[in-house]
Coordinates of C-alpha atoms in Angstrom, one line a residue:
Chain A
X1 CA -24.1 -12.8 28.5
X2 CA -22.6 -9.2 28.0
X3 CA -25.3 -6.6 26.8
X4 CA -23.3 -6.0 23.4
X5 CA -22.9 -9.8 22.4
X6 CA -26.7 -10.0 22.8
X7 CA -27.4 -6.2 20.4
X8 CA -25.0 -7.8 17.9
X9 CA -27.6 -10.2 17.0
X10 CA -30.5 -8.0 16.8
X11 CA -28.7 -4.9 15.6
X12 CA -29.0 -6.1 11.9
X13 CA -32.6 -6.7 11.9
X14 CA -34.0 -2.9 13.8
X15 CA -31.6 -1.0 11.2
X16 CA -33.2 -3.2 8.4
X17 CA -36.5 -2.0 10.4
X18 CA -35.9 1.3 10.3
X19 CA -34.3 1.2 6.9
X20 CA -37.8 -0.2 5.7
X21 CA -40.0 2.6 7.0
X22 CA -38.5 4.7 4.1
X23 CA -35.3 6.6 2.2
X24 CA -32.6 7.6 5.4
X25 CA -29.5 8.4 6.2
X26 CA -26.8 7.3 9.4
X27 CA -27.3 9.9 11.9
X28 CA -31.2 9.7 11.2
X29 CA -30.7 6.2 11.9
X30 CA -28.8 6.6 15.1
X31 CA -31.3 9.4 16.7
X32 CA -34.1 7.1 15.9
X33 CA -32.3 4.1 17.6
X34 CA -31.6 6.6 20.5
X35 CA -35.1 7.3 20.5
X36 CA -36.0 4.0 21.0
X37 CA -33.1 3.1 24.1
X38 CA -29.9 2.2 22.4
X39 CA -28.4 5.5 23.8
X40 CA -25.0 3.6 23.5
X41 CA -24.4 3.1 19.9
X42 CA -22.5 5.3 17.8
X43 CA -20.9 6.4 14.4
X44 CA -18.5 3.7 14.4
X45 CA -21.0 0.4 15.2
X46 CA -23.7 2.0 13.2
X47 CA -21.6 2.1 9.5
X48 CA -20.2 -1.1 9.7
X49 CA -23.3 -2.8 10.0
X50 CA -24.6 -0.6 7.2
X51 CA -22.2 -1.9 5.3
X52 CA -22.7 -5.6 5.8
X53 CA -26.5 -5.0 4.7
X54 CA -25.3 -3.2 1.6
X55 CA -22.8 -6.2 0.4
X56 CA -25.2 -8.8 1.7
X57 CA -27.5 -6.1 -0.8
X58 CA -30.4 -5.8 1.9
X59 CA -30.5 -2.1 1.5
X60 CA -29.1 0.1 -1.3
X61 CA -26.7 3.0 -1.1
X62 CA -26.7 6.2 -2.8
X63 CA -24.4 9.5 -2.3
X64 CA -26.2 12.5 -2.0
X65 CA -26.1 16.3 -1.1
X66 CA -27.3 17.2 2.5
X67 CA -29.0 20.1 3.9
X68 CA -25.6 21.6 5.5
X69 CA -23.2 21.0 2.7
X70 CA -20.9 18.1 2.5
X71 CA -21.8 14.6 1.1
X72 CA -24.6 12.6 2.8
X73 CA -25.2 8.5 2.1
X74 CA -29.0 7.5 1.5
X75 CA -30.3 4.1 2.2
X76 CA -33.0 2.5 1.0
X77 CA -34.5 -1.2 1.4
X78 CA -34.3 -3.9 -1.5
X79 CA -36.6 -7.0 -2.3
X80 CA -34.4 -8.9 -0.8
X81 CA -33.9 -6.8 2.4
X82 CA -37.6 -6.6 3.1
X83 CA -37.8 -10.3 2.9
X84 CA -34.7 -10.7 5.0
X85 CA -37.1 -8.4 7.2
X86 CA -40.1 -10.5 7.6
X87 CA -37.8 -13.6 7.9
X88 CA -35.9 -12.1 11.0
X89 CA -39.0 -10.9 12.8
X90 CA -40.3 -14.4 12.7
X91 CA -37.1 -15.9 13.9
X92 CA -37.0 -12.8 16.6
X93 CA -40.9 -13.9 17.6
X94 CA -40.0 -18.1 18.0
X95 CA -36.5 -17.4 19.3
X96 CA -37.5 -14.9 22.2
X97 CA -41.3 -17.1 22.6
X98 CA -38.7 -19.9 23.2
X99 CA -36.8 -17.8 26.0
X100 CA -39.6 -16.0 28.1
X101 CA -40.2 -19.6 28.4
X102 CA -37.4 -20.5 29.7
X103 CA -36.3 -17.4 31.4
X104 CA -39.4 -16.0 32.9
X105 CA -40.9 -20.1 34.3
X106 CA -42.6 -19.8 37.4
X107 CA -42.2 -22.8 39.4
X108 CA -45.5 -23.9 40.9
Chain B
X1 CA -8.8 18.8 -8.8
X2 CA -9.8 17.4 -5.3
X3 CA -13.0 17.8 -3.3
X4 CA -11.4 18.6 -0.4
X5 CA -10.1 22.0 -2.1
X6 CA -13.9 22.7 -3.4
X7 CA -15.6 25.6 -1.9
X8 CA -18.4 23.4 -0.9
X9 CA -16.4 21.4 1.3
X10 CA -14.2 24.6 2.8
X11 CA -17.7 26.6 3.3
X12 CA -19.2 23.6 5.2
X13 CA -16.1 23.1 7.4
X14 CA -16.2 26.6 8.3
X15 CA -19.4 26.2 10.0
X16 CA -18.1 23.8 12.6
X17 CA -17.3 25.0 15.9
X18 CA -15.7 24.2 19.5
X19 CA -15.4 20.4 20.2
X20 CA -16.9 19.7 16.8
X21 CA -14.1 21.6 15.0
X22 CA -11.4 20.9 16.7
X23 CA -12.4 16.4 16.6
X24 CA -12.8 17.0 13.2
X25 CA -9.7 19.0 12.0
X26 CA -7.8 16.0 14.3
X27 CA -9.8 13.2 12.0
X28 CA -8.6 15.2 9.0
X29 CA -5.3 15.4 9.1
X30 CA -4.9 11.9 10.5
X31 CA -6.6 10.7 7.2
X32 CA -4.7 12.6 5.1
X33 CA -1.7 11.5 6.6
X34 CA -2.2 7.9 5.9
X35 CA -4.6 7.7 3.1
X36 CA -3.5 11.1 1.3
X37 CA -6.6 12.2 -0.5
X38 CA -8.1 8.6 -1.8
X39 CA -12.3 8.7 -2.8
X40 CA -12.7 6.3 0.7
X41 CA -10.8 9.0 2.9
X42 CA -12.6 11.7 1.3
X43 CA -16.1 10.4 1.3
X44 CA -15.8 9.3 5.3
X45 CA -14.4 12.9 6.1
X46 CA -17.2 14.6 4.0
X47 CA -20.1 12.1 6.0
X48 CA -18.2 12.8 9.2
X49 CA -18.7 16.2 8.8
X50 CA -22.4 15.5 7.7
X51 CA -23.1 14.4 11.3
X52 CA -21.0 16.5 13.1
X53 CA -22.9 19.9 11.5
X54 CA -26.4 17.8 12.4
X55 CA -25.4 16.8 15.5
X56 CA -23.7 20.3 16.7
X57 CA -27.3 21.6 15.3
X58 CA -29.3 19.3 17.3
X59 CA -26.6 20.5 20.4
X60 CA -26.0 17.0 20.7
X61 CA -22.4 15.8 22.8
X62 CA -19.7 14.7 20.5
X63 CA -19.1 11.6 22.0
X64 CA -23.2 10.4 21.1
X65 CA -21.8 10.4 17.5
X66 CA -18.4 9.0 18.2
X67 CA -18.7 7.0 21.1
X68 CA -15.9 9.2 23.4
X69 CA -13.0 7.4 21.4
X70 CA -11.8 9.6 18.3
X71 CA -9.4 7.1 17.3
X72 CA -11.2 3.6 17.1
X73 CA -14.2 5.7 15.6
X74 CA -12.0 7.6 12.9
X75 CA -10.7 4.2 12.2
X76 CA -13.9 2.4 12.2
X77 CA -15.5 4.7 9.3
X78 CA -12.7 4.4 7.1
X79 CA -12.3 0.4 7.2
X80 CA -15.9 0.4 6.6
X81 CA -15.7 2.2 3.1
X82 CA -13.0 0.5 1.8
X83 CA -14.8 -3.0 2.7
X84 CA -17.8 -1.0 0.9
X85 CA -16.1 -1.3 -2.3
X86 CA -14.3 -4.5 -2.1
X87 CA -15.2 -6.9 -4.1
X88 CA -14.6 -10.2 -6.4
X89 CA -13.5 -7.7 -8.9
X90 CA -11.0 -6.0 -6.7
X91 CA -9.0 -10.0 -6.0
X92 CA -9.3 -10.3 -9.8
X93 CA -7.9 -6.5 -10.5
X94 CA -4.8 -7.5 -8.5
X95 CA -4.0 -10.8 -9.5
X96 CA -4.0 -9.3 -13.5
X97 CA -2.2 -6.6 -11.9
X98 CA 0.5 -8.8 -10.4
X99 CA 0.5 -10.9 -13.6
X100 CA 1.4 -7.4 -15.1
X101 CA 4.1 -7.1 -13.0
X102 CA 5.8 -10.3 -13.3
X103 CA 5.9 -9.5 -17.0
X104 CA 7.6 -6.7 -16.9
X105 CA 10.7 -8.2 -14.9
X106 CA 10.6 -10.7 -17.4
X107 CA 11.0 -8.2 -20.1
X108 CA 13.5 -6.4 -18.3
X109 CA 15.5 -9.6 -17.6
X110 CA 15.2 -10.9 -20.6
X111 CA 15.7 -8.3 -23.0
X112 CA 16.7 -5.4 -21.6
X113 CA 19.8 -6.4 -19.5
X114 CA 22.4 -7.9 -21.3
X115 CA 24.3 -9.9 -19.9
X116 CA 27.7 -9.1 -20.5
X117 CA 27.3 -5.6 -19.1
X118 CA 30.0 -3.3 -17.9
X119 CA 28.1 -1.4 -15.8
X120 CA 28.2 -2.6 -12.0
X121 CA 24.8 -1.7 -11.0
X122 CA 23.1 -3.6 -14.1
X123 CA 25.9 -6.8 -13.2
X124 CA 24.0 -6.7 -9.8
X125 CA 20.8 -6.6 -11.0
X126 CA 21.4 -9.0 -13.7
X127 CA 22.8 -11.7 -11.0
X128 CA 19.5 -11.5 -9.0
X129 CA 17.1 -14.1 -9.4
X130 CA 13.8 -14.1 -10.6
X131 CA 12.4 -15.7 -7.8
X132 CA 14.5 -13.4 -5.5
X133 CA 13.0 -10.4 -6.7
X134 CA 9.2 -12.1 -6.8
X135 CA 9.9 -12.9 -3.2
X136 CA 10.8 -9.8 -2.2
X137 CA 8.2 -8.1 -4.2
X138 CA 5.2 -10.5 -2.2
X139 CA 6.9 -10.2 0.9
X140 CA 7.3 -6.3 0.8
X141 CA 3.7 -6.0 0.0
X142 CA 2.8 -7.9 2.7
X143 CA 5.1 -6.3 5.3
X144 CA 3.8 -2.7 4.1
X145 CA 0.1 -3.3 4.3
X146 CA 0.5 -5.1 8.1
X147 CA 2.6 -3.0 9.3
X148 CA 1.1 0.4 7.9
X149 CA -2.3 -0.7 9.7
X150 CA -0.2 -1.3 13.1
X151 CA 1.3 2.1 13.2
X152 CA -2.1 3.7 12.0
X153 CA -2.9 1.9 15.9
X154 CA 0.0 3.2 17.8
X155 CA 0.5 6.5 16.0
X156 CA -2.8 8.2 15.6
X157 CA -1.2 11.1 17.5
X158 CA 2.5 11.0 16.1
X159 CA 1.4 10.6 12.6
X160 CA 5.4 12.2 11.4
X161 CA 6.8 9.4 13.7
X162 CA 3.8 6.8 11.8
X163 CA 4.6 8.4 8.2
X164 CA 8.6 8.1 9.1
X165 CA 8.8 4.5 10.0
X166 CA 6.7 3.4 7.2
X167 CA 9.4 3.9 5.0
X168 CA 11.2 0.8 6.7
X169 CA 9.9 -2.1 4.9
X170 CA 11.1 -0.4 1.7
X171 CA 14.8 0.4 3.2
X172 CA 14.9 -3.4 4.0
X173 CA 13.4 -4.5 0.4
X174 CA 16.4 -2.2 -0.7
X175 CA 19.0 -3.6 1.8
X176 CA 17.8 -7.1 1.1
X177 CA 17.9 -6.3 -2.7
X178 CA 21.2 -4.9 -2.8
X179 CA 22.7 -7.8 -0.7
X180 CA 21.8 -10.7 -3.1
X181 CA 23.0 -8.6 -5.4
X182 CA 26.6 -8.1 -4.0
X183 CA 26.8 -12.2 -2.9
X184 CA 26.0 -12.9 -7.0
X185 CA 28.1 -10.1 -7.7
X186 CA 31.0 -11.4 -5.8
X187 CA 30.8 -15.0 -6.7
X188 CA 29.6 -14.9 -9.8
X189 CA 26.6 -17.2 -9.1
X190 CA 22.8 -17.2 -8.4
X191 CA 22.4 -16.8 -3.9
X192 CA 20.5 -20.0 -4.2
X193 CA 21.3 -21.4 -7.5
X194 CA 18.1 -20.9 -8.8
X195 CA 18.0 -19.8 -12.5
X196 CA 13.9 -18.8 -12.4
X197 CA 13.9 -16.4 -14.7
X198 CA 15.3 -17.6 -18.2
X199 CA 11.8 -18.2 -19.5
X200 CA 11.4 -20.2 -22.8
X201 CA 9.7 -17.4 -25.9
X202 CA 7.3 -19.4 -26.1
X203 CA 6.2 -19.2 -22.3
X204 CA 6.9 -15.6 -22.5
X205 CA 4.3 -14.6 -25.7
X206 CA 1.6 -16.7 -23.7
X207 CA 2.2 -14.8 -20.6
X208 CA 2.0 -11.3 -22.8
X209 CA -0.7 -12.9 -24.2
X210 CA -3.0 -13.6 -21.0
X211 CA -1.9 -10.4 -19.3
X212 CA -2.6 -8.3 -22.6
X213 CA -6.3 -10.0 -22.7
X214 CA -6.8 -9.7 -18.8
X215 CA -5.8 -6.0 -18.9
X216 CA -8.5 -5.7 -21.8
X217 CA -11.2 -7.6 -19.6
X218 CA -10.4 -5.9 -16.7
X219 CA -10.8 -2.2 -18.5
X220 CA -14.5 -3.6 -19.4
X221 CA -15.5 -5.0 -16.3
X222 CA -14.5 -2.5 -14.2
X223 CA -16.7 0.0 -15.7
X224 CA -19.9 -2.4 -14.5
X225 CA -17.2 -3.7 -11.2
X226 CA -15.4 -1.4 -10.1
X227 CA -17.9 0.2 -7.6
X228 CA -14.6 2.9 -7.0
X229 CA -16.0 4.3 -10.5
X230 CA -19.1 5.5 -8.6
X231 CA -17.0 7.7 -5.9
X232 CA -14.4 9.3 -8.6
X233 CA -17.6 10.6 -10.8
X234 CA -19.0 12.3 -7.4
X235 CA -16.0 13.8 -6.3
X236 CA -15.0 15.3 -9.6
X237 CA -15.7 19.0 -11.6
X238 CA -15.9 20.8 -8.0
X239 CA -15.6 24.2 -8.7
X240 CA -11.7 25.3 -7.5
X241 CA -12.3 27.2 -3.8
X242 CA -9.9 30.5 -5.5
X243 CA -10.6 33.6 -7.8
X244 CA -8.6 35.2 -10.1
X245 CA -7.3 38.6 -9.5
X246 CA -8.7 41.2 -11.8
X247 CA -5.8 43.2 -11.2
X248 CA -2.6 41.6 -11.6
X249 CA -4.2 37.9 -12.7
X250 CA -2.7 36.0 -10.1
X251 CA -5.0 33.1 -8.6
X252 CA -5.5 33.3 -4.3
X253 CA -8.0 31.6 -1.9
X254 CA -11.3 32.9 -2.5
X255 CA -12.6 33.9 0.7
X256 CA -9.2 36.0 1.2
X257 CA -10.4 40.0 1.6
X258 CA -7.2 41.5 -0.6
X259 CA -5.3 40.2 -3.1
X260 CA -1.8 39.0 -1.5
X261 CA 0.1 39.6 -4.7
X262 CA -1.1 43.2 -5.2
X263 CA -3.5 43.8 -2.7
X264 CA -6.7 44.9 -4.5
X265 CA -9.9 44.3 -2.5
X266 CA -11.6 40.9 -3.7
X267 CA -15.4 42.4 -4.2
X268 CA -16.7 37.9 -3.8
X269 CA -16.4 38.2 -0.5

């Protein structure tokens, strides 16, 4: 399986994440998903996704000034989106539990 | 007035430099080419710019933000805002809309041309068929939107060539138009015998009636709908980027050193 069928899935959930740890905006959220190892994602994955949790209304959305001048977008995480949260971690935990099984057997 | 001519937006575009500058002034005018100056094109451009100025801050490479292909990036942003603000209200909005439409050709076909007119250009019009004209209406629409997305794909860098051949699904609507209307004009008859649009008054007040009430709706909702209301009250009262000459009275960009009418000194800068 190609590496960016596999983030698709997950993707979702660490913006949610990272969404949840309090008010951000995009290229916060890309430096801190940089941070962490997805060096490859940029601008035009990262907005689109934002936009599916917004309409699925996970996070909320609201247009502000930033430090440098133009227009900035602020998100923060709803109800909803921080149950969404605890729902995916759970699903992460049994799905990937179910795979080291599989993946990492030793035969004996 | 539009954001784009605000001061805030020309002082925070000035601070952009090298790479930054020159990706950005390339995303600018290929939005403005296609999407002139609608709220979408304008917010993406101002949260472009956003992370460009953080990023060129942060002396981070361009292509970490957009991913080494301007293009598919440029075009990734904007699709994104305008699925931001579709919604159930925006199918509604165009069916009244359409509904709107239709009505007015009925008008005009039923009341407005008569049909014993002298002139040639209203015969022609007057032979056309409802449903020709429908057709041609749903069918243009259809051609415009497809095909305005495919050359946004091919002519990212030719955007005259792009802006030119857009104009071709109209020149067909309008050669298509004006050939149903000749046929009918020559043989005195309907192309496909088709007489849709003699509509029955009473058929007529119910359809002024429904659009009149869905227009009505539509104005309410959309003020709780519409989330398109949220991005025209942002981008509004920006403060014009020009002053006022104190000599001769004559308006000029603001951050311009001397007056190009009269050339007194202008003391904002």
């Amino acid at each position: 399986m190609e590496e960016s069928q596999l983030l698709k899935g997950i993707l979702e959930s660490c913006i949610l994440a990272i969404i949840a740890k309090g008010e951000t905006y995009g290229y916060d959220i890309l430096s801190t998903l940089e941070s962490k190892g997805f060096d490859n994602i940029g601008e035009g994955t990262l907005y689109p996704v934002l936009t599916r949790l917004e309409k699925k209304e996970y996070i909320l959305c609201r247009i502000g000034s930033s430090p440098y001048g133009p227009k900035r977008k602020y998100y923060t995480i709803t109800a909803l989106g921080s149950k969404q949260l605890v729902q995916a971690i759970e699903n992460y935990k049994k799905i990937t539990h179910t795979a080291n099984l599989i993946l990492f057997e030793e035969d004996t | 007035m539009s954001y784009l001519d605000s001061i805030e937006y020309k002082e925070s575009k000035k601070q952009l430099v090298g790479e930054y500058k020159d990706t950005f002034h390339q995303i600018e005018s290929f939005y403005l080419a296609y999407d002139g100056k609608k709220y979408e094109a304008i917010l993406t451009l101002s949260l472009i710019m956003d992370s460009f100025l953080e990023a060129q801050a942060s002396k981070k490479p361009i292509e970490k933000i957009t991913g080494g292909n301007t293009k598919k990036y440029a075009i990734e942003l904007l699709n994104a805002e305008y699925d931001r603000h579709q919604t159930k209200y925006d199918f509604i909005k165009s069916i009244v809309m359409y509904l709107f439409i239709i009505l007015i050709v009925i008008t005009y076909k039923t009341f407005i041309i008569h049909p014993y007119a002298t002139d040639t250009l209203t015969q022609k019009m007057n032979h056309l068929t409802f449903g020709i004209c429908e057709c041609s209406l749903i069918i243009y629409t259809l051609i415009y939107t497809s095909f305005k997305k495919f050359l946004i794909q091919i002519f990212y860098d030719k955007k005259w060539l792009g802006k030119a051949l857009l104009s071709l699904p109209y020149i067909c609507l309008m050669l298509i138009l004006n050939r149903f209307g000749r046929v009918s004009l020559e043989d005195n008859t309907s192309p496909f015998n088709i007489e849709w649009f003699t509509i029955p008054f009473p058929l007529f007040i119910v359809l002024f009636t429904l659009t009149a009430v869905s227009l009505i709706f539509l104005l309410i909702l959309g003020k709780k709908y519409d989330k398109r209301i949220e991005l025209r009250e942002e981008f509004e009262h920006y403060q014009l980027a020009e002053v006022t000459c104190l000599t001769c009275g004559n308006e000029y960009d603001y951050d311009y050193p001397k007056c190009p009418y009269c050339g007194s000194v202008n003391e904002s800068v």
